[in-house]
Amino acid sequence: LAYFVCALIFVLFMVRYNSFEDFELVRNFLAENTDEGIIAVEGIDSEIFYYNDIAAAIYPELNNKQVKYAKDLKVNPFVEKKIFVNKKIYETSVKEVFSEKGYEQRLLVILNDVTETYKQTQSLRTEVIRKTEDITRIQKPVIMSLADMVEARDGYTGAHIKNTQDYVRIIVEGLIEEGYKEDGFDENEGYMIIDAAPLHDIGKISVPDSILGKPGKLTDEEYE
């Protein structure tokens, strides 16, 4: 009840002193003193009816009155999620706002400066790629060393590991060429399979020599 009474008094005060105009001033003050670019549009054609100084700095054509609709801006904020201009990067978002007319759609385009965040993200991404490449370079010699250990234990005298990897490469590259995409298989996974092919007999490392090199038939216990 107290809330209702206070709200009623507030509305009466607004009407009595014509304070609705003050809300317009407050709205404009907030829009001009934010760190974000703001463009307000309305109607099906997204006609521009308001923009702040930051938005005008991003889109100089606004000041020159060269455009009337948001779709005519040099970079359409409804299409592009990021805008690159004046060595800065702005992330775009669109929010629906209330319309007093009721039948016209009003949207607020917000342009947020994400330059520093974007640069940090790109730097981290570059570092991850570099470290991944370093790990990949280290992995291959390790894989081949393990594979050589298996081959030595198994008593192979030929190029069994290399031949097996070559066969796998032929199959994988054939699948890639044919555009095979099922079961999550793609080009990256295909080349991982090629790199891992030398380890196809890695389990033999834990098999005792008496079983691995036995010339005759294995017993039930040995099979187990």
CSV table of C-alpha atoms in Angstrom, one decimal:
chain,number,residue,atom,x,y,z
A,1,LEU,CA,0.0,0.0,0.0
A,2,ALA,CA,2.8,2.4,0.9
A,3,TYR,CA,4.5,1.6,-2.5
A,4,PHE,CA,1.3,2.3,-4.3
A,5,VAL,CA,0.7,5.6,-2.5
A,6,CYS,CA,4.3,6.7,-3.2
A,7,ALA,CA,4.0,5.8,-6.9
A,8,LEU,CA,0.7,7.7,-7.2
A,9,ILE,CA,2.2,10.8,-5.6
A,10,PHE,CA,5.2,10.5,-7.9
A,11,VAL,CA,3.0,10.4,-11.0
A,12,LEU,CA,0.9,13.3,-9.8
A,13,PHE,CA,4.1,15.3,-9.2
A,14,MET,CA,5.3,14.5,-12.7
A,15,VAL,CA,2.0,15.7,-14.2
A,16,ARG,CA,1.7,18.8,-12.0
A,17,TYR,CA,5.2,20.1,-12.8
A,18,ASN,CA,5.5,18.7,-16.3
A,19,SER,CA,8.6,16.6,-15.3
A,20,PHE,CA,8.3,14.3,-18.2
A,21,GLU,CA,10.4,16.7,-20.1
A,22,ASP,CA,13.1,16.3,-17.5
A,23,PHE,CA,13.2,12.6,-18.2
A,24,GLU,CA,14.0,13.4,-21.8
A,25,LEU,CA,16.9,15.6,-20.6
A,26,VAL,CA,18.1,12.8,-18.3
A,27,ARG,CA,17.9,10.3,-21.2
A,28,ASN,CA,20.0,12.5,-23.4
A,29,PHE,CA,22.5,13.2,-20.7
A,30,LEU,CA,23.0,9.5,-20.1
A,31,ALA,CA,23.3,8.7,-23.8
A,32,GLU,CA,25.9,11.5,-24.2
A,33,ASN,CA,28.0,10.5,-21.2
A,34,THR,CA,28.3,6.8,-21.8
A,35,ASP,CA,31.4,5.1,-23.1
A,36,GLU,CA,29.4,3.3,-25.8
A,37,GLY,CA,28.1,4.5,-29.1
A,38,ILE,CA,24.3,4.6,-29.4
A,39,ILE,CA,22.1,4.7,-32.4
A,40,ALA,CA,18.3,4.6,-32.1
A,41,VAL,CA,16.2,3.4,-35.0
A,42,GLU,CA,12.5,2.8,-35.5
A,43,GLY,CA,10.2,1.2,-38.0
A,44,ILE,CA,10.5,-1.7,-40.3
A,45,ASP,CA,13.2,0.2,-42.4
A,46,SER,CA,15.2,1.0,-39.2
A,47,GLU,CA,15.1,4.8,-39.7
A,48,ILE,CA,17.7,6.6,-37.6
A,49,PHE,CA,16.1,9.1,-35.2
A,50,TYR,CA,18.9,9.5,-32.6
A,51,TYR,CA,22.7,8.9,-32.2
A,52,ASN,CA,25.3,10.1,-29.7
A,53,ASP,CA,28.7,11.7,-30.3
A,54,ILE,CA,30.6,8.4,-30.0
A,55,ALA,CA,28.3,6.8,-32.7
A,56,ALA,CA,29.0,9.9,-34.9
A,57,ALA,CA,32.7,9.4,-34.5
A,58,ILE,CA,32.4,5.8,-35.6
A,59,TYR,CA,30.0,6.7,-38.5
A,60,PRO,CA,31.0,10.3,-39.8
A,61,GLU,CA,28.2,10.0,-42.3
A,62,LEU,CA,25.7,10.5,-39.5
A,63,ASN,CA,26.9,14.1,-39.0
A,64,ASN,CA,26.8,14.8,-42.7
A,65,LYS,CA,23.2,13.6,-42.8
A,66,GLN,CA,24.2,11.3,-45.7
A,67,VAL,CA,22.2,8.3,-44.3
A,68,LYS,CA,18.7,8.0,-43.1
A,69,TYR,CA,18.5,4.3,-42.5
A,70,ALA,CA,20.8,2.0,-40.5
A,71,LYS,CA,21.2,-0.4,-43.4
A,72,ASP,CA,22.9,2.5,-45.4
A,73,LEU,CA,25.7,2.9,-42.9
A,74,LYS,CA,29.2,2.0,-44.2
A,75,VAL,CA,29.2,-1.1,-42.0
A,76,ASN,CA,25.7,-2.4,-41.2
A,77,PRO,CA,25.6,-2.9,-37.3
A,78,PHE,CA,22.7,-5.3,-37.8
A,79,VAL,CA,24.8,-7.6,-39.9
A,80,GLU,CA,28.4,-7.2,-38.5
A,81,LYS,CA,29.1,-8.3,-34.9
A,82,LYS,CA,32.4,-6.4,-34.9
A,83,ILE,CA,33.2,-3.0,-36.5
A,84,PHE,CA,36.8,-2.1,-37.2
A,85,VAL,CA,37.3,1.7,-37.6
A,86,ASN,CA,39.9,4.3,-36.6
A,87,LYS,CA,42.2,1.6,-35.2
A,88,LYS,CA,39.5,0.6,-32.8
A,89,ILE,CA,37.2,-2.4,-32.6
A,90,TYR,CA,33.6,-2.1,-31.6
A,91,GLU,CA,31.2,-4.9,-30.7
A,92,THR,CA,27.6,-4.4,-31.8
A,93,SER,CA,24.5,-5.4,-29.9
A,94,VAL,CA,20.9,-4.6,-30.6
A,95,LYS,CA,18.2,-4.2,-28.0
A,96,GLU,CA,14.5,-3.6,-28.4
A,97,VAL,CA,13.0,-0.6,-26.5
A,98,PHE,CA,9.5,0.5,-25.6
A,99,SER,CA,7.7,2.6,-28.2
A,100,GLU,CA,5.2,5.2,-27.0
A,101,LYS,CA,3.4,4.8,-30.4
A,102,GLY,CA,3.0,1.1,-29.8
A,103,TYR,CA,2.9,0.1,-33.4
A,104,GLU,CA,6.5,1.0,-34.4
A,105,GLN,CA,9.4,-1.1,-33.5
A,106,ARG,CA,12.2,0.8,-31.8
A,107,LEU,CA,15.7,-0.6,-31.5
A,108,LEU,CA,18.8,0.6,-29.8
A,109,VAL,CA,22.1,-0.3,-31.5
A,110,ILE,CA,24.9,-0.3,-28.9
A,111,LEU,CA,28.6,0.0,-30.0
A,112,ASN,CA,30.9,-1.2,-27.3
A,113,ASP,CA,34.7,-0.5,-27.5
A,114,VAL,CA,36.4,-3.9,-27.1
A,115,THR,CA,39.8,-2.9,-28.7
A,116,GLU,CA,41.9,-3.9,-25.7
A,117,THR,CA,40.0,-7.1,-25.0
A,118,TYR,CA,40.2,-8.1,-28.7
A,119,LYS,CA,43.9,-7.5,-28.8
A,120,GLN,CA,44.5,-9.5,-25.7
A,121,THR,CA,42.3,-12.4,-27.0
A,122,GLN,CA,44.2,-12.3,-30.3
A,123,SER,CA,47.5,-12.3,-28.5
A,124,LEU,CA,46.5,-15.3,-26.4
A,125,ARG,CA,45.2,-17.1,-29.5
A,126,THR,CA,48.5,-16.6,-31.2
A,127,GLU,CA,50.4,-17.9,-28.2
A,128,VAL,CA,48.2,-21.0,-28.0
A,129,ILE,CA,48.7,-21.7,-31.6
A,130,ARG,CA,52.5,-21.3,-31.2
A,131,LYS,CA,52.6,-23.6,-28.1
A,132,THR,CA,50.4,-26.2,-29.9
A,133,GLU,CA,52.8,-26.2,-32.8
A,134,ASP,CA,55.7,-26.7,-30.4
A,135,ILE,CA,53.9,-29.6,-28.7
A,136,THR,CA,53.2,-31.2,-32.0
A,137,ARG,CA,56.9,-30.9,-33.0
A,138,ILE,CA,57.8,-32.6,-29.7
A,139,GLN,CA,55.1,-35.3,-30.0
A,140,LYS,CA,56.2,-36.7,-33.3
A,141,PRO,CA,59.7,-37.8,-32.2
A,142,VAL,CA,58.3,-39.2,-29.0
A,143,ILE,CA,55.7,-41.2,-30.9
A,144,MET,CA,58.4,-42.6,-33.3
A,145,SER,CA,60.7,-43.4,-30.3
A,146,LEU,CA,57.9,-45.4,-28.7
A,147,ALA,CA,57.1,-47.1,-32.0
A,148,ASP,CA,60.7,-48.1,-32.5
A,149,MET,CA,60.7,-49.6,-29.0
A,150,VAL,CA,57.7,-51.8,-29.9
A,151,GLU,CA,59.3,-52.7,-33.3
A,152,ALA,CA,62.6,-53.7,-31.5
A,153,ARG,CA,60.7,-55.9,-29.0
A,154,ASP,CA,58.6,-57.6,-31.7
A,155,GLY,CA,61.7,-58.5,-33.7
A,156,TYR,CA,60.6,-56.9,-36.9
A,157,THR,CA,63.5,-56.4,-39.4
A,158,GLY,CA,61.5,-54.5,-42.1
A,159,ALA,CA,60.0,-51.1,-42.2
A,160,HIS,CA,56.7,-52.3,-40.6
A,161,ILE,CA,55.9,-49.1,-38.8
A,162,LYS,CA,56.6,-46.8,-41.7
A,163,ASN,CA,54.7,-49.1,-44.1
A,164,THR,CA,51.7,-49.1,-41.8
A,165,GLN,CA,51.7,-45.3,-41.5
A,166,ASP,CA,51.9,-45.0,-45.3
A,167,TYR,CA,48.8,-47.3,-45.7
A,168,VAL,CA,46.9,-45.2,-43.1
A,169,ARG,CA,47.9,-42.0,-44.9
A,170,ILE,CA,46.5,-43.4,-48.2
A,171,ILE,CA,43.2,-44.3,-46.5
A,172,VAL,CA,42.9,-41.0,-44.6
A,173,GLU,CA,43.8,-38.8,-47.6
A,174,GLY,CA,41.3,-40.7,-49.7
A,175,LEU,CA,38.5,-40.1,-47.1
A,176,ILE,CA,39.4,-36.4,-47.0
A,177,GLU,CA,39.4,-36.1,-50.8
A,178,GLU,CA,36.0,-37.8,-51.0
A,179,GLY,CA,34.7,-35.3,-48.4
A,180,TYR,CA,33.9,-37.9,-45.7
A,181,LYS,CA,32.5,-36.1,-42.7
A,182,GLU,CA,30.7,-38.7,-40.6
A,183,ASP,CA,31.3,-39.5,-36.9
A,184,GLY,CA,33.1,-36.2,-36.3
A,185,PHE,CA,35.9,-37.0,-38.8
A,186,ASP,CA,37.5,-34.0,-40.4
A,187,GLU,CA,40.9,-33.1,-42.0
A,188,ASN,CA,42.5,-32.3,-38.6
A,189,GLU,CA,41.4,-35.6,-37.0
A,190,GLY,CA,42.6,-37.4,-40.2
A,191,TYR,CA,46.1,-36.1,-39.9
A,192,MET,CA,46.1,-36.9,-36.1
A,193,ILE,CA,45.3,-40.5,-37.0
A,194,ILE,CA,48.2,-40.6,-39.5
A,195,ASP,CA,50.6,-39.2,-36.8
A,196,ALA,CA,49.3,-41.8,-34.3
A,197,ALA,CA,49.4,-44.7,-36.6
A,198,PRO,CA,53.0,-45.8,-35.5
A,199,LEU,CA,51.5,-46.5,-32.1
A,200,HIS,CA,49.1,-49.2,-33.3
A,201,ASP,CA,51.1,-51.9,-31.5
A,202,ILE,CA,51.9,-49.9,-28.4
A,203,GLY,CA,50.2,-52.6,-26.2
A,204,LYS,CA,53.0,-55.0,-27.0
A,205,ILE,CA,55.3,-53.1,-24.6
A,206,SER,CA,53.5,-54.7,-21.6
A,207,VAL,CA,53.5,-58.2,-23.1
A,208,PRO,CA,56.2,-60.5,-21.7
A,209,ASP,CA,58.9,-61.7,-24.1
A,210,SER,CA,58.0,-65.3,-23.5
A,211,ILE,CA,54.6,-64.7,-24.9
A,212,LEU,CA,55.5,-62.1,-27.6
A,213,GLY,CA,58.2,-64.3,-29.1
A,214,LYS,CA,56.7,-67.7,-28.5
A,215,PRO,CA,56.9,-69.7,-31.8
A,216,GLY,CA,54.1,-72.1,-31.0
A,217,LYS,CA,50.5,-71.9,-30.0
A,218,LEU,CA,49.6,-69.9,-26.9
A,219,THR,CA,48.0,-71.5,-23.9
A,220,ASP,CA,44.7,-70.3,-22.5
A,221,GLU,CA,46.5,-68.5,-19.7
A,222,GLU,CA,48.9,-66.8,-22.2
A,223,TYR,CA,45.9,-65.7,-24.3
A,224,GLU,CA,44.4,-64.2,-21.2
